[in-house]
Tab-separated table of N, CA, C and O and ligand atoms in Angstrom:
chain	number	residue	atom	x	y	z
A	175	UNK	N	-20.416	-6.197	-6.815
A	175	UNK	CA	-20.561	-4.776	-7.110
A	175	UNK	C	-19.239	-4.064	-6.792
A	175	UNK	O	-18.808	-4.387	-5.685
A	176	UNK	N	-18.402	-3.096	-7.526
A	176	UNK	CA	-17.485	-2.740	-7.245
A	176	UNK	C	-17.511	-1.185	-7.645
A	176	UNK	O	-17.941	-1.089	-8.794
A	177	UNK	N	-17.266	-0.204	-7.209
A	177	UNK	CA	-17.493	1.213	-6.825
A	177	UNK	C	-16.011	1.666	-7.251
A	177	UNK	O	-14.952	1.103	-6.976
A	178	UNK	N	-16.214	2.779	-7.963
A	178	UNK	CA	-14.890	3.509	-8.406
A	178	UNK	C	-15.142	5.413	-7.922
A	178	UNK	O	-16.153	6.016	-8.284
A	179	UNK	N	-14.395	5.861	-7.363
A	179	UNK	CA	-14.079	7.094	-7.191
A	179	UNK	C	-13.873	8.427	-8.524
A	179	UNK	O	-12.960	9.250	-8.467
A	180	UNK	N	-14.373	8.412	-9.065
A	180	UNK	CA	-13.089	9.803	-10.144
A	180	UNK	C	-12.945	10.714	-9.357
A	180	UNK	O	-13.600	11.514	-8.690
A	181	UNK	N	-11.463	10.282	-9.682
A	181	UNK	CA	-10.545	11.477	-9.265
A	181	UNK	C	-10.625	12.434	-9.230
A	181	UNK	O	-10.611	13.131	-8.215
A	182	UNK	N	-10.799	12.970	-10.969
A	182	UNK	CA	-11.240	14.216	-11.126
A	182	UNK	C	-11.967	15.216	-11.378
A	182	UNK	O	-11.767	16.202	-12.087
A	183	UNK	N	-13.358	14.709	-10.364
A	183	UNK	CA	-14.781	15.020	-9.969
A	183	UNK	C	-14.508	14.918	-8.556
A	183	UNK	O	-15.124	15.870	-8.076
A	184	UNK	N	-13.921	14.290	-7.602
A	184	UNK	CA	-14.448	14.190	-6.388
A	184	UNK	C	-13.387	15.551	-5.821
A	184	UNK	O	-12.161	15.660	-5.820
A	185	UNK	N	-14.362	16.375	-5.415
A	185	UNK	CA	-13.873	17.266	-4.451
A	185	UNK	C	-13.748	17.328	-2.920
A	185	UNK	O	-13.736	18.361	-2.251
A	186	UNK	N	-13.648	15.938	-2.420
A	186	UNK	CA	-13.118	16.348	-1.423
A	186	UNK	C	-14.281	16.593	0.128
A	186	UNK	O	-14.052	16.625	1.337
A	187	UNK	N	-15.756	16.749	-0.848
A	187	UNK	CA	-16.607	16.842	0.432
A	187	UNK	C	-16.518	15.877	1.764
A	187	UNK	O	-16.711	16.241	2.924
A	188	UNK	N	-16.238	14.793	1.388
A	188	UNK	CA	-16.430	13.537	2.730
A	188	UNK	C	-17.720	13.061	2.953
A	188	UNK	O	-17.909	12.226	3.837
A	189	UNK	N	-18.600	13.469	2.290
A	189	UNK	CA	-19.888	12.949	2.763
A	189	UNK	C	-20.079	11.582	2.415
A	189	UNK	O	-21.061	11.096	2.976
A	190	UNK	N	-19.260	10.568	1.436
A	190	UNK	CA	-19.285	9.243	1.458
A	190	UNK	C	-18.504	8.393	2.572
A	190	UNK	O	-18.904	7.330	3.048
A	191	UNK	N	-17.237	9.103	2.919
A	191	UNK	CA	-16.536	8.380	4.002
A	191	UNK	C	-17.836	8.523	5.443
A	191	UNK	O	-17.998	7.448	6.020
A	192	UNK	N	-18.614	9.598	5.946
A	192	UNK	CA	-19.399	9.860	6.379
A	192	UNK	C	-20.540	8.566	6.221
A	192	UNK	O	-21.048	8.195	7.279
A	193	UNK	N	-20.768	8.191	5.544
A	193	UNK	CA	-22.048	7.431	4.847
A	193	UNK	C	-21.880	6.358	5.093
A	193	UNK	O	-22.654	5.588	5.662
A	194	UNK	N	-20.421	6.087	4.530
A	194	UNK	CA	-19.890	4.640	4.233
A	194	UNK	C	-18.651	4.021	4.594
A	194	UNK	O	-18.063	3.220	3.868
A	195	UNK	N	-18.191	4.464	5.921
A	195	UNK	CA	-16.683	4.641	6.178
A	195	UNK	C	-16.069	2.918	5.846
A	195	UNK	O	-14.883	2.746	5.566
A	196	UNK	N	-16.847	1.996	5.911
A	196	UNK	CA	-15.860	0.497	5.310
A	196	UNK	C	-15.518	0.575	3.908
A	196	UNK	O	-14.674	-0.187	3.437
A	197	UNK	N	-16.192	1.556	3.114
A	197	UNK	CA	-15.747	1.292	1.457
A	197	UNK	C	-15.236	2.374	1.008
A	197	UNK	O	-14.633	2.402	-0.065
A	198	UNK	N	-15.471	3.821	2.062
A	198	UNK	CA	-14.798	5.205	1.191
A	198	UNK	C	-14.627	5.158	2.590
A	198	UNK	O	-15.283	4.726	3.537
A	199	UNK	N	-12.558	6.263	2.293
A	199	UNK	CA	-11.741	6.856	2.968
A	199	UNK	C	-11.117	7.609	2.400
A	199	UNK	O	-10.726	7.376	1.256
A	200	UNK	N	-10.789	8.979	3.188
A	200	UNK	CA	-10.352	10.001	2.902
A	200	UNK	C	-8.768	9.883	3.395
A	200	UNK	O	-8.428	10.449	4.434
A	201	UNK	N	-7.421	8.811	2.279
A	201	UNK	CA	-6.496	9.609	3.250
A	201	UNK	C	-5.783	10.935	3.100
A	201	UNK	O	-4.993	11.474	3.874
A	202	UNK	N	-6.272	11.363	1.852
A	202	UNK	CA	-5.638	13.067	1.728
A	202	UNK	C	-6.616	13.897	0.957
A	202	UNK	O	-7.741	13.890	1.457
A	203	UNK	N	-6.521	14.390	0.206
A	203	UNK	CA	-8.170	14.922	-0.142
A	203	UNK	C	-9.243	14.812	-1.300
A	203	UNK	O	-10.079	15.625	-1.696
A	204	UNK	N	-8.912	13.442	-1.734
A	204	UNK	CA	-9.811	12.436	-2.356
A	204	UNK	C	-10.369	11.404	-1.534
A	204	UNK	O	-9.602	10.952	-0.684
A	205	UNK	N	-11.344	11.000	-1.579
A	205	UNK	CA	-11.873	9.889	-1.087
A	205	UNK	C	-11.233	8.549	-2.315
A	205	UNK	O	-11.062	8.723	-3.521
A	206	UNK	N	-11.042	7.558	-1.708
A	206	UNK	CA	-9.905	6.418	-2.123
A	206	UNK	C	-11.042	5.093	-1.726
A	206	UNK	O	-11.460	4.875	-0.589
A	207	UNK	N	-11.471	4.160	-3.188
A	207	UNK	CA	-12.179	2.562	-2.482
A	207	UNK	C	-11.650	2.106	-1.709
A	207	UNK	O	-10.432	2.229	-1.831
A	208	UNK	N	-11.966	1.587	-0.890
A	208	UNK	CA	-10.746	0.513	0.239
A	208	UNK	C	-11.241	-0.909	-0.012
A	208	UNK	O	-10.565	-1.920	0.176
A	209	UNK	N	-12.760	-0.865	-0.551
A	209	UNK	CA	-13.078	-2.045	-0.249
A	209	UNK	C	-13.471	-2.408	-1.790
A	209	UNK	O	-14.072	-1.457	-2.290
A	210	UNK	N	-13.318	-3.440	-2.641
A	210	UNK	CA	-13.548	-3.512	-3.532
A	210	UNK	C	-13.391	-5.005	-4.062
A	210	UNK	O	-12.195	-5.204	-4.271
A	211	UNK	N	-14.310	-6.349	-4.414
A	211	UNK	CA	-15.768	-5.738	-4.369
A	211	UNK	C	-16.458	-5.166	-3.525
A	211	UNK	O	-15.946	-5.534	-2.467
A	212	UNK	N	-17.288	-4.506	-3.282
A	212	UNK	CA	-18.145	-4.264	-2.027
A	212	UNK	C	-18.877	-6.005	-1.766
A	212	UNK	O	-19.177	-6.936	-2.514
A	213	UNK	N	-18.923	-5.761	-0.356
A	213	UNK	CA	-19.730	-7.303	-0.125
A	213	UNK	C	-21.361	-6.632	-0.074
A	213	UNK	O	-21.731	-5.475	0.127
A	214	UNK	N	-22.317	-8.186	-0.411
A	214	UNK	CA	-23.248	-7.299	-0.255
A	214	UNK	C	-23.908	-6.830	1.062
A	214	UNK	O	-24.933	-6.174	0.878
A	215	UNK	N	-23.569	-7.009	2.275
A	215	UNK	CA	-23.732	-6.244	3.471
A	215	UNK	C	-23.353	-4.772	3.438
A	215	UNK	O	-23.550	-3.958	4.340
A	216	UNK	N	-22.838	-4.580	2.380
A	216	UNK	CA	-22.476	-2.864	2.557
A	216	UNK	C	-23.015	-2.223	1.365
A	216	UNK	O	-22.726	-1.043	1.163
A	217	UNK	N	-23.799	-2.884	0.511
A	217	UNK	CA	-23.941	-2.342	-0.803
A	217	UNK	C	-24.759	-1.684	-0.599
A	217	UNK	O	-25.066	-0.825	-1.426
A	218	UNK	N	-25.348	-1.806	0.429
A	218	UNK	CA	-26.760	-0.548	0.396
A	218	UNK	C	-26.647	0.849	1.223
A	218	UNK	O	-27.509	1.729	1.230
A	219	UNK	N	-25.476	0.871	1.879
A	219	UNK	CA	-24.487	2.188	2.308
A	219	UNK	C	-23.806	2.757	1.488
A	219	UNK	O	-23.779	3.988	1.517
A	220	UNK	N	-22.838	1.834	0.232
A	220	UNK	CA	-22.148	2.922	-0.611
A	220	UNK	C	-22.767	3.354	-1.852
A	220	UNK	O	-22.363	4.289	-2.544
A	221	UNK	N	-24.187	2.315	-2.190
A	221	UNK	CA	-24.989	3.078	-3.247
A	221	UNK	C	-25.731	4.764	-2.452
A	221	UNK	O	-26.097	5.761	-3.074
A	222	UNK	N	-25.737	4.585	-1.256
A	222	UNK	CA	-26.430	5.867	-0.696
A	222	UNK	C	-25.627	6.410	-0.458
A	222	UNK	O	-26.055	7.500	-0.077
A	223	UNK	N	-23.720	6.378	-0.378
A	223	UNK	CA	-22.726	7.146	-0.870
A	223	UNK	C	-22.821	7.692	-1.957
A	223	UNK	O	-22.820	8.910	-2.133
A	224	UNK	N	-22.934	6.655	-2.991
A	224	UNK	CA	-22.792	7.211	-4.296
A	224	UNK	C	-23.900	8.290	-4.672
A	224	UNK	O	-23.645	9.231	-5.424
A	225	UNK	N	-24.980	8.114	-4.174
A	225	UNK	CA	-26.430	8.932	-4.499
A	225	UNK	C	-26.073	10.371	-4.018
A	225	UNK	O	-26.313	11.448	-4.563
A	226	UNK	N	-25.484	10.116	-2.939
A	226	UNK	CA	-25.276	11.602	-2.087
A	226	UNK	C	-23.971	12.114	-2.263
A	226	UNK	O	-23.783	13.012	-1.442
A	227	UNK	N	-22.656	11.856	-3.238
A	227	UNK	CA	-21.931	12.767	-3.521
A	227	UNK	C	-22.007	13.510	-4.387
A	227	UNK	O	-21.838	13.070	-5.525
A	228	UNK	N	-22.231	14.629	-4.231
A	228	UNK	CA	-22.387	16.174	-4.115
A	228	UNK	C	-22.125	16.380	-6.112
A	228	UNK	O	-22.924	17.033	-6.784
A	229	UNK	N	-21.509	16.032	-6.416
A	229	UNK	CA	-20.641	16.071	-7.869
A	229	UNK	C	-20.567	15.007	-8.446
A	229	UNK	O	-19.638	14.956	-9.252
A	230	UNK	N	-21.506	13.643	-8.318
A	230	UNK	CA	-21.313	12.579	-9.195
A	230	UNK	C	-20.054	11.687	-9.271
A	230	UNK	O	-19.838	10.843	-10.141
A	231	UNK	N	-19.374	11.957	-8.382
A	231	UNK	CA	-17.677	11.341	-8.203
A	231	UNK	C	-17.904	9.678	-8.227
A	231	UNK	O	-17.012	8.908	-8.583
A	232	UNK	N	-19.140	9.277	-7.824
A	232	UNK	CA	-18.816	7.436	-7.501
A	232	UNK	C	-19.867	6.806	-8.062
A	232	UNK	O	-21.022	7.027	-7.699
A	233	UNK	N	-19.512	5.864	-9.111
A	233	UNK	CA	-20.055	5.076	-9.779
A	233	UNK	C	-19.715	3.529	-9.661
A	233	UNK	O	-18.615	2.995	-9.518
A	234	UNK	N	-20.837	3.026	-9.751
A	234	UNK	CA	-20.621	1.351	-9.639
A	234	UNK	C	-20.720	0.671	-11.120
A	234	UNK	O	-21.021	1.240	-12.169
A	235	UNK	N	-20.358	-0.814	-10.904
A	235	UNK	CA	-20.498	-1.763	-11.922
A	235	UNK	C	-20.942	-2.992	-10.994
A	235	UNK	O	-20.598	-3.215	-9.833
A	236	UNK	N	-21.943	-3.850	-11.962
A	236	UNK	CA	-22.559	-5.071	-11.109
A	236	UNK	C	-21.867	-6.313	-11.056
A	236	UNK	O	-22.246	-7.404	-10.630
A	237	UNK	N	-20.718	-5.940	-11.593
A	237	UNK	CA	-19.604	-7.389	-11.476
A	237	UNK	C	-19.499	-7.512	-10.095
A	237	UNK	O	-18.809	-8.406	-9.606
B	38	F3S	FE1	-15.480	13.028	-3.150
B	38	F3S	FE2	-18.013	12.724	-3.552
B	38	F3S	FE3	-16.818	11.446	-1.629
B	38	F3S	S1	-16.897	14.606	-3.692
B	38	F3S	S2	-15.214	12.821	-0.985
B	38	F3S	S3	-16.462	11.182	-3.784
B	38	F3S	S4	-18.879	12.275	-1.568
């Protein structure tokens, strides 16, 4: 599973680095993947990232 950010949708809330700090990080005021694929020990933290940013910013693929 691998998780992508848009750029230019994500404003900046933090509530995924919050959620999911091994796969989203904020180092300036986008949230940035760090981890990619996600393993599946974390897949069920950054899909409840993805659910809960605010503006639709993070979408996955099941590769
Ligand atoms: Fe951005 Fe959404 Fe995260 S707005 S900071 S991708 S929760």
């Amino acid at each position: 599973m691998k998780f992508t950010v848009d750029q230019n949708q994500c404003i900046g809330c933090g509530a995924c680095e919050s959620i999911c700090p091994d796969v989203f990080k904020m180092p300036d005021d986008k949230a940035q993947v760090i981890l990619n694929p996600v393993p599946e020990n974390r897949q069920p933290d950054a899909l409840a990232a993805e659910d809960g940013c605010p503006v639709g910013a993070i979408s996955h693929t099941n590769d």
